[in-house]
Short mmCIF file of C-alpha atoms in Angstrom, two decimals:
data_model
loop_
_atom_site.label_atom_id
_atom_site.label_comp_id
_atom_site.label_asym_id
_atom_site.label_seq_id
_atom_site.Cartn_x
_atom_site.Cartn_y
_atom_site.Cartn_z
CA UNK A 1 81.90 46.61 -69.29
CA UNK A 2 84.25 49.14 -70.90
CA UNK A 3 83.24 48.19 -74.18
CA UNK A 4 79.81 48.22 -73.49
CA UNK A 5 80.13 52.01 -72.18
CA UNK A 6 82.04 52.93 -75.32
CA UNK A 7 79.53 51.26 -77.53
CA UNK A 8 76.76 53.40 -75.96
CA UNK A 9 78.81 56.39 -76.36
CA UNK A 10 79.38 55.86 -80.09
CA UNK A 11 75.74 54.99 -80.59
CA UNK A 12 74.69 58.03 -78.93
CA UNK A 13 76.93 60.31 -80.78
CA UNK A 14 75.52 58.67 -84.10
CA UNK A 15 72.00 59.65 -82.82
CA UNK A 16 72.85 63.07 -81.88
CA UNK A 17 74.42 63.66 -85.29
CA UNK A 18 71.34 62.28 -87.29
CA UNK A 19 68.89 64.04 -85.14
CA UNK A 20 70.50 67.58 -84.70
CA UNK A 21 67.68 68.57 -82.15
CA UNK A 22 68.91 69.06 -78.57
CA UNK A 23 65.46 69.37 -76.68
CA UNK A 24 65.59 67.25 -73.49
CA UNK A 25 62.95 64.84 -74.67
CA UNK A 26 64.64 63.74 -77.69
CA UNK A 27 68.17 63.47 -75.95
CA UNK A 28 66.33 61.23 -73.24
CA UNK A 29 64.86 59.09 -75.95
CA UNK A 30 68.21 59.00 -77.73
CA UNK A 31 69.97 57.75 -74.57
CA UNK A 32 67.41 55.06 -73.77
CA UNK A 33 67.32 53.62 -77.34
CA UNK A 34 71.11 53.48 -77.52
CA UNK A 35 71.30 51.57 -74.33
CA UNK A 36 68.62 49.35 -75.33
CA UNK A 37 70.34 48.82 -78.87
CA UNK A 38 73.81 47.94 -77.13
CA UNK A 39 72.03 45.60 -74.68
CA UNK A 40 70.48 43.76 -77.49
CA UNK A 41 73.55 43.46 -79.34
CA UNK A 42 75.48 42.31 -76.40
CA UNK A 43 73.21 39.54 -76.03
CA UNK A 44 74.41 38.56 -79.34
CA UNK A 45 78.00 38.68 -77.87
CA UNK A 46 79.15 40.92 -80.47
CA UNK A 47 80.21 43.88 -78.02
CA UNK A 48 83.63 42.74 -77.10
CA UNK A 49 87.34 43.40 -78.08
CA UNK A 50 86.78 41.82 -81.53
CA UNK A 51 83.27 43.05 -82.32
CA UNK A 52 83.83 46.36 -81.29
CA UNK A 53 87.58 47.38 -81.75
CA UNK A 54 87.57 51.02 -80.61
CA UNK A 55 91.13 50.76 -79.46
CA UNK A 56 92.13 50.83 -82.83
CA UNK A 57 90.90 54.54 -83.25
CA UNK A 58 94.13 55.77 -81.95
CA UNK A 59 96.39 54.01 -84.70
CA UNK A 60 93.74 54.80 -87.26
CA UNK A 61 94.87 58.54 -87.11
CA UNK A 62 97.95 57.34 -89.04
CA UNK A 63 96.59 54.26 -91.05
CA UNK A 64 93.71 55.66 -92.61
CA UNK A 65 95.39 58.69 -94.38
CA UNK A 66 98.10 56.30 -95.61
CA UNK A 67 95.35 54.17 -96.87
CA UNK A 68 93.51 56.95 -98.73
CA UNK A 69 96.84 57.84 -100.20
CA UNK A 70 97.26 54.34 -101.47
CA UNK A 71 93.55 54.42 -102.57
CA UNK A 72 94.09 57.52 -104.76
CA UNK A 73 97.50 56.20 -106.15
CA UNK A 74 96.27 53.03 -107.44
CA UNK A 75 92.80 54.53 -108.45
CA UNK A 76 94.87 56.72 -110.91
CA UNK A 77 96.70 53.84 -112.29
CA UNK A 78 93.41 51.76 -112.73
CA UNK A 79 91.84 54.89 -114.47
CA UNK A 80 94.85 55.23 -116.80
CA UNK A 81 94.55 51.61 -117.70
CA UNK A 82 90.67 51.90 -118.26
CA UNK A 83 91.19 54.96 -120.48
CA UNK A 84 93.99 53.76 -122.52
CA UNK A 85 92.71 52.35 -125.93
CA UNK A 86 94.78 49.21 -125.81
CA UNK A 87 93.53 48.15 -122.34
CA UNK A 88 96.84 47.00 -120.92
CA UNK A 89 95.47 44.45 -118.37
CA UNK A 90 97.48 41.39 -117.10
CA UNK A 91 95.09 39.91 -114.77
CA UNK A 92 97.20 37.90 -111.97
CA UNK A 93 95.90 35.61 -109.19
CA UNK A 94 98.60 35.37 -106.47
CA UNK A 95 98.66 34.15 -102.84
CA UNK A 96 99.85 36.63 -100.25
CA UNK A 97 100.68 35.86 -96.53
CA UNK A 98 98.79 37.66 -93.87
CA UNK A 99 101.14 37.95 -90.92
CA UNK A 100 98.53 39.55 -88.60
CA UNK A 101 97.74 37.66 -85.23
CA UNK A 102 94.19 38.83 -84.59
CA UNK A 103 90.94 38.25 -86.66
CA UNK A 104 90.46 42.11 -86.83
CA UNK A 105 93.90 42.45 -88.30
CA UNK A 106 93.39 39.93 -91.10
CA UNK A 107 90.08 41.29 -91.82
CA UNK A 108 91.62 44.70 -91.96
CA UNK A 109 94.15 43.60 -94.32
CA UNK A 110 91.75 41.82 -96.66
CA UNK A 111 89.35 44.76 -96.87
CA UNK A 112 92.29 47.23 -97.38
CA UNK A 113 93.40 45.08 -100.40
CA UNK A 114 89.86 45.03 -101.71
CA UNK A 115 89.35 48.74 -101.11
CA UNK A 116 92.66 49.76 -103.12
CA UNK A 117 91.44 49.52 -106.97
CA UNK A 118 93.32 47.21 -108.78
CA UNK A 119 93.21 44.37 -106.35
CA UNK A 120 90.62 42.23 -104.94
CA UNK A 121 90.71 39.79 -102.18
CA UNK A 122 88.99 36.85 -103.56
CA UNK A 123 89.66 33.97 -100.93
CA UNK A 124 90.83 34.37 -97.09
CA UNK A 125 92.19 31.60 -95.00
CA UNK A 126 93.90 31.90 -91.64
CA UNK A 127 96.94 33.37 -92.77
CA UNK A 128 96.90 33.51 -96.58
CA UNK A 129 94.68 35.65 -98.88
CA UNK A 130 94.20 34.71 -102.36
CA UNK A 131 94.35 38.16 -104.55
CA UNK A 132 93.07 38.90 -108.11
CA UNK A 133 95.11 41.91 -109.31
CA UNK A 134 94.43 43.89 -112.66
CA UNK A 135 98.10 44.02 -113.58
CA UNK A 136 101.20 41.98 -112.70
CA UNK A 137 102.99 44.92 -111.30
CA UNK A 138 100.01 45.67 -108.68
CA UNK A 139 100.39 41.93 -107.56
CA UNK A 140 103.94 42.19 -107.05
CA UNK A 141 103.67 45.46 -105.28
CA UNK A 142 101.23 43.63 -102.89
CA UNK A 143 103.54 40.60 -102.53
CA UNK A 144 106.33 42.97 -101.56
CA UNK A 145 104.44 43.19 -97.94
CA UNK A 146 104.56 46.86 -97.49
CA UNK A 147 100.84 47.14 -96.79
CA UNK A 148 101.09 43.82 -94.65
CA UNK A 149 103.71 45.29 -92.40
CA UNK A 150 101.57 48.61 -91.92
CA UNK A 151 98.43 46.40 -90.96
CA UNK A 152 100.38 44.38 -88.64
CA UNK A 153 101.77 47.55 -86.84
CA UNK A 154 98.18 48.91 -87.18
CA UNK A 155 96.63 45.89 -85.18
CA UNK A 156 99.21 46.54 -82.51
CA UNK A 157 101.57 43.54 -83.51
CA UNK A 158 105.57 43.98 -83.54
CA UNK A 159 106.78 46.02 -86.63
CA UNK A 160 108.29 43.26 -88.64
CA UNK B 1 75.36 74.82 -111.00
CA UNK B 2 78.44 72.65 -109.95
CA UNK B 3 75.84 70.37 -108.51
CA UNK B 4 74.13 69.89 -111.79
CA UNK B 5 77.36 69.12 -113.45
CA UNK B 6 78.41 66.34 -111.00
CA UNK B 7 74.60 64.96 -111.19
CA UNK B 8 74.81 64.65 -114.99
CA UNK B 9 78.40 62.71 -114.66
CA UNK B 10 76.60 60.52 -112.08
CA UNK B 11 73.44 59.93 -114.05
CA UNK B 12 75.65 59.07 -117.07
CA UNK B 13 77.50 56.56 -115.06
CA UNK B 14 74.10 55.07 -114.04
CA UNK B 15 73.24 54.51 -117.62
CA UNK B 16 76.45 52.82 -118.26
CA UNK B 17 75.97 50.38 -115.19
CA UNK B 18 72.43 49.79 -116.53
CA UNK B 19 74.17 48.83 -119.96
CA UNK B 20 76.24 46.32 -117.91
CA UNK B 21 73.22 45.09 -116.08
CA UNK B 22 71.40 44.25 -119.29
CA UNK B 23 74.50 42.92 -121.26
CA UNK B 24 76.09 41.02 -118.27
CA UNK B 25 76.70 37.46 -119.57
CA UNK B 26 76.53 35.94 -115.91
CA UNK B 27 74.55 36.63 -112.85
CA UNK B 28 77.56 38.07 -111.08
CA UNK B 29 77.90 40.70 -113.69
CA UNK B 30 74.41 41.99 -113.01
CA UNK B 31 74.72 41.81 -109.14
CA UNK B 32 78.07 43.88 -109.54
CA UNK B 33 76.11 46.27 -111.83
CA UNK B 34 73.31 46.52 -109.26
CA UNK B 35 75.86 47.20 -106.66
CA UNK B 36 77.34 50.12 -108.43
CA UNK B 37 73.86 51.35 -108.96
CA UNK B 38 73.37 51.35 -105.35
CA UNK B 39 76.50 53.48 -104.62
CA UNK B 40 75.55 55.79 -107.54
CA UNK B 41 72.00 56.16 -106.10
CA UNK B 42 73.49 57.29 -102.87
CA UNK B 43 75.73 59.95 -104.60
CA UNK B 44 72.52 61.11 -106.81
CA UNK B 45 70.53 61.48 -103.53
CA UNK B 46 73.14 63.37 -102.03
CA UNK B 47 73.42 65.85 -105.03
CA UNK B 48 69.63 66.11 -105.58
CA UNK B 49 69.46 67.13 -101.80
CA UNK B 50 71.90 69.76 -102.45
CA UNK B 51 70.28 70.86 -105.70
CA UNK B 52 66.95 71.14 -104.02
CA UNK B 53 68.06 72.68 -100.75
CA UNK B 54 66.78 69.92 -98.75
CA UNK B 55 69.49 68.04 -96.70
CA UNK B 56 66.74 65.69 -95.61
CA UNK B 57 67.60 63.75 -98.57
CA UNK B 58 70.92 62.64 -96.93
CA UNK B 59 69.20 60.59 -94.25
CA UNK B 60 67.78 58.51 -97.09
CA UNK B 61 71.29 58.21 -98.57
CA UNK B 62 72.44 56.79 -95.38
CA UNK B 63 69.70 54.27 -95.18
CA UNK B 64 70.38 53.49 -98.81
CA UNK B 65 74.02 52.76 -98.23
CA UNK B 66 73.40 50.14 -95.73
CA UNK B 67 70.58 48.65 -97.80
CA UNK B 68 73.13 48.24 -100.70
CA UNK B 69 75.28 45.96 -98.88
CA UNK B 70 72.27 43.81 -97.33
CA UNK B 71 70.75 43.73 -100.99
CA UNK B 72 74.08 42.37 -102.48
CA UNK B 73 74.68 39.85 -99.71
CA UNK B 74 71.00 38.71 -99.81
CA UNK B 75 70.96 38.09 -103.59
CA UNK B 76 74.41 36.13 -103.42
CA UNK B 77 72.89 34.07 -100.36
CA UNK B 78 69.73 33.34 -102.31
CA UNK B 79 71.77 31.90 -105.08
CA UNK B 80 74.32 29.88 -102.99
CA UNK B 81 72.42 29.15 -99.64
CA UNK B 82 75.28 27.12 -98.25
CA UNK B 83 77.57 30.05 -98.00
CA UNK B 84 77.57 33.22 -95.78
CA UNK C 1 87.82 82.94 -99.41
CA UNK C 2 84.25 81.99 -100.70
CA UNK C 3 85.72 81.91 -104.09
CA UNK C 4 88.71 79.73 -103.44
CA UNK C 5 86.16 77.23 -101.85
CA UNK C 6 83.94 77.27 -104.63
CA UNK C 7 86.73 76.74 -107.16
CA UNK C 8 87.93 73.82 -105.02
CA UNK C 9 84.76 72.22 -104.77
CA UNK C 10 84.16 72.72 -108.40
CA UNK C 11 87.29 70.57 -109.14
CA UNK C 12 86.45 67.79 -106.59
CA UNK C 13 82.85 67.67 -107.97
CA UNK C 14 84.20 67.67 -111.62
CA UNK C 15 86.95 65.02 -110.70
CA UNK C 16 84.25 62.83 -108.89
CA UNK C 17 81.93 62.72 -111.59
CA UNK C 18 84.79 61.92 -114.16
CA UNK C 19 85.86 58.99 -111.84
CA UNK C 20 82.38 57.76 -111.62
CA UNK C 21 82.02 57.64 -115.55
CA UNK C 22 85.67 56.08 -115.89
CA UNK C 23 84.75 53.27 -113.38
CA UNK C 24 81.49 52.44 -115.30
CA UNK C 25 83.43 52.76 -118.50
CA UNK C 26 85.64 50.16 -116.93
CA UNK C 27 82.77 48.00 -116.02
CA UNK C 28 81.79 48.03 -119.71
CA UNK C 29 84.97 47.44 -121.32
CA UNK C 30 86.69 44.75 -118.87
CA UNK C 31 86.79 41.16 -120.29
CA UNK C 32 85.53 39.09 -117.33
CA UNK C 33 83.59 39.56 -113.95
CA UNK C 34 86.95 39.61 -111.80
CA UNK C 35 88.39 42.43 -113.97
CA UNK C 36 85.21 44.42 -113.91
CA UNK C 37 85.31 44.44 -109.98
CA UNK C 38 88.12 46.71 -110.39
CA UNK C 39 86.34 49.23 -112.59
CA UNK C 40 83.39 49.23 -110.14
CA UNK C 41 85.89 49.81 -107.22
CA UNK C 42 87.14 53.16 -108.84
CA UNK C 43 83.80 54.45 -108.69
CA UNK C 44 82.99 53.38 -105.23
CA UNK C 45 86.17 54.69 -103.83
CA UNK C 46 87.55 57.63 -105.80
CA UNK C 47 84.36 58.74 -107.39
CA UNK C 48 82.23 58.80 -104.26
CA UNK C 49 85.07 60.19 -102.40
CA UNK C 50 85.74 63.20 -104.59
CA UNK C 51 81.98 64.07 -104.93
CA UNK C 52 81.47 63.81 -101.11
CA UNK C 53 84.31 65.98 -100.53
CA UNK C 54 83.12 68.62 -102.78
CA UNK C 55 79.94 68.61 -101.20
CA UNK C 56 81.58 68.96 -97.66
CA UNK C 57 83.49 71.77 -98.85
CA UNK C 58 79.78 73.65 -100.02
CA UNK C 59 78.33 72.65 -96.66
CA UNK C 60 80.87 73.92 -94.47
CA UNK C 61 81.19 72.92 -90.66
CA UNK C 62 77.56 71.91 -90.19
CA UNK C 63 75.36 68.87 -89.47
CA UNK C 64 75.31 68.27 -93.14
CA UNK C 65 78.93 67.63 -93.31
CA UNK C 66 78.78 65.26 -90.49
CA UNK C 67 76.20 63.21 -92.39
CA UNK C 68 78.07 63.33 -95.53
CA UNK C 69 81.19 62.08 -93.66
CA UNK C 70 78.94 59.26 -92.07
CA UNK C 71 78.04 58.26 -95.65
CA UNK C 72 81.46 58.25 -96.95
CA UNK C 73 82.72 56.16 -93.89
CA UNK C 74 79.88 53.65 -94.44
CA UNK C 75 80.42 53.32 -98.22
CA UNK C 76 84.22 52.72 -97.42
CA UNK C 77 83.30 49.98 -94.82
CA UNK C 78 80.50 48.23 -96.81
CA UNK C 79 81.94 48.38 -100.48
CA UNK C 80 84.92 46.01 -99.77
CA UNK C 81 82.61 43.50 -97.95
CA UNK C 82 80.12 43.36 -100.82
CA UNK C 83 83.03 43.27 -103.51
CA UNK C 84 84.83 40.34 -101.60
CA UNK C 85 81.40 38.33 -101.26
CA UNK C 86 80.87 38.90 -104.94
CA UNK C 87 84.22 37.68 -106.13
CA UNK C 88 84.32 34.69 -103.71
CA UNK C 89 80.64 33.62 -104.78
CA UNK C 90 81.88 33.81 -108.51
CA UNK C 91 84.79 31.85 -107.82
CA UNK C 92 82.89 29.33 -105.78
CA UNK C 93 80.17 29.20 -108.77
CA UNK C 94 83.07 27.70 -110.76
CA UNK C 95 83.82 30.83 -112.74
CA UNK C 96 87.62 30.79 -113.31
CA UNK C 97 89.15 34.43 -113.98
CA UNK C 98 90.91 34.81 -117.38
CA UNK C 99 94.42 34.96 -116.30
CA UNK C 100 97.81 36.46 -117.90
CA UNK C 101 99.76 35.05 -115.11
CA UNK C 102 99.06 32.61 -112.33
CA UNK C 103 101.36 32.97 -109.44
CA UNK C 104 99.33 30.78 -107.04
CA UNK C 105 100.68 27.24 -108.41
CA UNK C 106 97.06 26.04 -108.41
CA UNK C 107 96.55 26.55 -104.73
CA UNK C 108 93.68 28.83 -103.60
CA UNK C 109 93.44 29.84 -100.11
CA UNK C 110 90.51 28.15 -98.07
CA UNK C 111 90.20 25.51 -100.85
CA UNK C 112 91.34 21.98 -99.91
CA UNK C 113 91.38 20.54 -103.46
CA UNK C 114 93.42 23.38 -105.20
CA UNK C 115 91.90 24.92 -108.34
CA UNK C 116 90.22 22.00 -109.29
CA UNK C 117 86.75 21.54 -111.07
CA UNK C 118 85.44 19.53 -108.11
CA UNK C 119 85.12 22.72 -106.06
CA UNK C 120 81.84 23.69 -107.54
CA UNK C 121 80.28 20.34 -106.57
CA UNK C 122 81.08 20.76 -102.91
CA UNK C 123 79.99 24.17 -102.40
#
């Protein structure tokens, strides 16, 4: 029920941002349609702790800036590789361990790996992710497990 | 002026993505090029909205961002129906 | 004050355009599909991110900025999903990445039969 209410709130906020008009008619139509959309979605059983992880928003305030900083750093590395005439790549396939407990945590980890340029998650199993990295150094960085620990803390597990 | 500069850069990248879409030896190279084209089209729409002073283009850009994902997944599903 | 914002958004827009071109050059230069994914990911994250930051600086604190931030969020949420789906589909279609180092020991997560050729038959 709590998730239903917060999903309606998020949908309604999205409506208000896109609309930009604050006349009573449009605001009522928006409220009715957000409730209708979330009611339809909850028939598909996607409005729950896993499908609507709004509780992560607090911890996202420190995780997302850190992730953006990682993206900028590795993006500059990949740009340097692309622009250097000799193209110094050493493609590496590596298995990394995902120590997250929840599905949301593993998905966050796999998407964070893919989002940072230079590493792409190719296959995901329960607790193992196969990663294609453009350089061996990038693969070794990932195998060091820094991002894994950050994501585990992000999903609320114990800081390992 | 600054929007025009960024727009030129984005259009050049669109041309390069087209080159890969035409060259691409496998189907996946072409899907990848189409996916990049989608992202660049979103940026083009946003920049055109600013050049023309018409922010309505941003709504189209939001829609195109969502359609881009669905398009990529749809093509992959079409060629490998047993997955996804 | 307006001059400083203008200079900043010039820097962001030019950097974003440059990263878009760099990513697409990577898409052209890289040797195989899996390596090309990294080039495209530069365009998706840094190119789009810098251009949209530059536009947000120009728009100021308005509805337009909110829409631009929504666009950036959607790109950041959808682009890894598309990239991962593409990489996984390419692997299942039997395309092997050209590797300099293989650290997996022949085991690929989710595949029972290791990195064998029979994988393309059961997919």
